[in-house]
Tab-separated table of C-alpha atoms in Angstrom:
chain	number	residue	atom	x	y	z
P	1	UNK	CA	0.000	0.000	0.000
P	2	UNK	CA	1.525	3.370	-1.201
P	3	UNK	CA	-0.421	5.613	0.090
P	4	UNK	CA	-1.917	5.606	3.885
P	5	UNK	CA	-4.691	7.273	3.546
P	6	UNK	CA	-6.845	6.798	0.183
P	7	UNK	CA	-9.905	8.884	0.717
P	8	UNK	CA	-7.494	11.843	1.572
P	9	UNK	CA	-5.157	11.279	-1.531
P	10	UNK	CA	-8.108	11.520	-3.939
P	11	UNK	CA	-9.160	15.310	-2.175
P	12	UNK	CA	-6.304	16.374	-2.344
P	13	UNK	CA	-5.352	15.008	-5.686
P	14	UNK	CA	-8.394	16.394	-7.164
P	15	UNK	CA	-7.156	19.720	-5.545
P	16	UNK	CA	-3.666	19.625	-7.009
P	17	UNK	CA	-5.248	18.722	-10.806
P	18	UNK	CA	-7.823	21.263	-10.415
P	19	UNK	CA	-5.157	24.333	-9.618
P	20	UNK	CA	-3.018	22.759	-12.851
P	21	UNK	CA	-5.449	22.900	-15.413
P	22	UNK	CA	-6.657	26.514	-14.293
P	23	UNK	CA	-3.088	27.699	-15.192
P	24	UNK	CA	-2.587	25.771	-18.280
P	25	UNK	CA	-0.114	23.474	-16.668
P	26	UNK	CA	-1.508	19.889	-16.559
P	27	UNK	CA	-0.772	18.706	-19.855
P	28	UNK	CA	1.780	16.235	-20.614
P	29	UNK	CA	2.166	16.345	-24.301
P	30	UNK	CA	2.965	20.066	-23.913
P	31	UNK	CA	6.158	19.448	-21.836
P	32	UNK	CA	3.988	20.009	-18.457
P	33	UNK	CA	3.208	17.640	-15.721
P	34	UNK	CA	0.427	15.212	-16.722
P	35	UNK	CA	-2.183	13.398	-14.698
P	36	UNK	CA	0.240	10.535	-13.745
P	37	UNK	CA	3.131	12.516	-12.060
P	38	UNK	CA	0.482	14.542	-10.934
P	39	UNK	CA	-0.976	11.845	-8.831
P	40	UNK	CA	3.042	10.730	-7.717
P	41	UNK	CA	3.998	13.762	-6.568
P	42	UNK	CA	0.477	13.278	-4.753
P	43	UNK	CA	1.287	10.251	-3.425
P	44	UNK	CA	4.583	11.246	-2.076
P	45	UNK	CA	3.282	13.656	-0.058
P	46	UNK	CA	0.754	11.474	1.614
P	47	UNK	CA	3.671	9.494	2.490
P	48	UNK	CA	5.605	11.954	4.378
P	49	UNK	CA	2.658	13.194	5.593
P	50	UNK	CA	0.504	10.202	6.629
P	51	UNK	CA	-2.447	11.896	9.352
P	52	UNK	CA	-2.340	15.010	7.041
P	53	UNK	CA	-6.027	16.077	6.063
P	54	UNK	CA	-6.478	17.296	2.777
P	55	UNK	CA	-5.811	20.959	3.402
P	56	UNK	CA	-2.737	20.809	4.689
P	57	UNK	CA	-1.275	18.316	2.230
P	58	UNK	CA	-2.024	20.380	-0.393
P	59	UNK	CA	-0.158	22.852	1.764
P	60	UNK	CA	2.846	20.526	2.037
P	61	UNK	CA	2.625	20.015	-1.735
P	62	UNK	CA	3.779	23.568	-2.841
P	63	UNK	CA	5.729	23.837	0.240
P	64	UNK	CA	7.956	20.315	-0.436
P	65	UNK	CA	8.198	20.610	-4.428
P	66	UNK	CA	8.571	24.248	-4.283
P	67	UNK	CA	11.818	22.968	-2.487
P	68	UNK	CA	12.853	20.312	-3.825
P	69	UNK	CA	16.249	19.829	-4.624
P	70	UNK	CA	15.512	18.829	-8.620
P	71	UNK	CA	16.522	17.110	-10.526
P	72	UNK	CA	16.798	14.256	-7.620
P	73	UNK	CA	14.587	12.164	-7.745
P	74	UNK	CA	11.099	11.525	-6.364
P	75	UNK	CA	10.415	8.104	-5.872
P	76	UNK	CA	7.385	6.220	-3.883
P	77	UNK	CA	9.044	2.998	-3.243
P	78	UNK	CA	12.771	1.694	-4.573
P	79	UNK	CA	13.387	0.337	-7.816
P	80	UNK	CA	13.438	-2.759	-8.581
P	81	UNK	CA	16.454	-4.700	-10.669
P	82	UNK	CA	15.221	-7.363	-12.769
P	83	UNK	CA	17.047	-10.547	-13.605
P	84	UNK	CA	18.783	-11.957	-16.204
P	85	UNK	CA	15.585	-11.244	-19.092
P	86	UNK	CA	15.051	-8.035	-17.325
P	87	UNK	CA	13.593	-4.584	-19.042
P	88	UNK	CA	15.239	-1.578	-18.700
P	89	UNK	CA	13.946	0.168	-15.226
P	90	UNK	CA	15.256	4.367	-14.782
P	91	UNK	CA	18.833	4.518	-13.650
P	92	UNK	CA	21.016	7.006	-14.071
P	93	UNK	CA	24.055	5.424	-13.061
P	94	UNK	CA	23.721	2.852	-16.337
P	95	UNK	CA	21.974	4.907	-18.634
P	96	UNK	CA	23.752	7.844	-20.065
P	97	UNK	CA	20.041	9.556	-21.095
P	98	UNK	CA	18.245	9.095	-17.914
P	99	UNK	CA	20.868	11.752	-16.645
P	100	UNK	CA	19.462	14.486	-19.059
P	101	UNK	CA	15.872	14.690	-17.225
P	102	UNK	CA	14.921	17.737	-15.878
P	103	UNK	CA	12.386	16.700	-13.022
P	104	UNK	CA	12.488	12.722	-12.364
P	105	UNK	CA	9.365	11.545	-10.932
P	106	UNK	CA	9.679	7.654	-11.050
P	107	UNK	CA	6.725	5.204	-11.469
P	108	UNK	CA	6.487	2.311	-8.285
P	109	UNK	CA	5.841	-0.783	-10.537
P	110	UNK	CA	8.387	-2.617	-12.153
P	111	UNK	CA	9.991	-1.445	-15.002
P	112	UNK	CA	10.534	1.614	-12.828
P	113	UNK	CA	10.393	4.803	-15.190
P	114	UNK	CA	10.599	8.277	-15.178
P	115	UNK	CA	7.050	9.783	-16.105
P	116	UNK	CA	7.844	13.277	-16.632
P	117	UNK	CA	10.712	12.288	-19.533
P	118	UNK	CA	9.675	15.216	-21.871
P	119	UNK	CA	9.189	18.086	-19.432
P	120	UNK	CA	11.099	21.388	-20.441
P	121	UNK	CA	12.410	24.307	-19.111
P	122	UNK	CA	9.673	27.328	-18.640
């Protein structure tokens, strides 16, 4: 279980997605944040904040990212190494290209991406 407190992750998830697409900033394909690292970045603050009611996680949400220390990543769980017929999970200790990204925010389920790969600069 990745998050502690479901109920309370979708309020303040529906929040966080509301206050994106009224400034023109929840859209993937346009090199912005879509749904899916919307809802990580979520996540992650449900787990650092696990009694948190919905109005004060979406407090902690602009306070953490605001200072976050990017481009480290953010990551719900660890990733995990595959064996031998393994797919390629994010590392950027192996992979030359995973180095590039601008903002990280890694998927929990095996093979362990980064879902914010085409996010630019603005």
């Amino acid at each position: 279980k990745l998050v502690p407190n479901i109920p309370n992750f979708r309020m303040t998830l529906r929040a966080i997605k509301k206050w994106a697409q009224m400034r023109g900033i929840y859209s993937n394909v346009l090199g912005f944040l879509g749904g899916v690292s919307w809802a990580l970045l979520t996540a992650r603050i449900c787990q650092l904040y696990p009694v948190g009611l919905p109005s004060t996680l979406v407090s902690r949400f602009f306070l953490v990212w605001s200072q976050w220390n990017w481009p480290n990543p953010v990551q719900l769980n660890n990733i995990e190494e595959g064996g031998h017929f393994s797919r390629k999970v994010w590392n950027p200790r192996m992979n030359p290209k995973d180095r590039t990204h601008l903002m990280p925010i890694i998927t929990p389920a095996y093979p362990a991406i980064n879902s914010t790969y085409n996010v630019s600069e603005s």
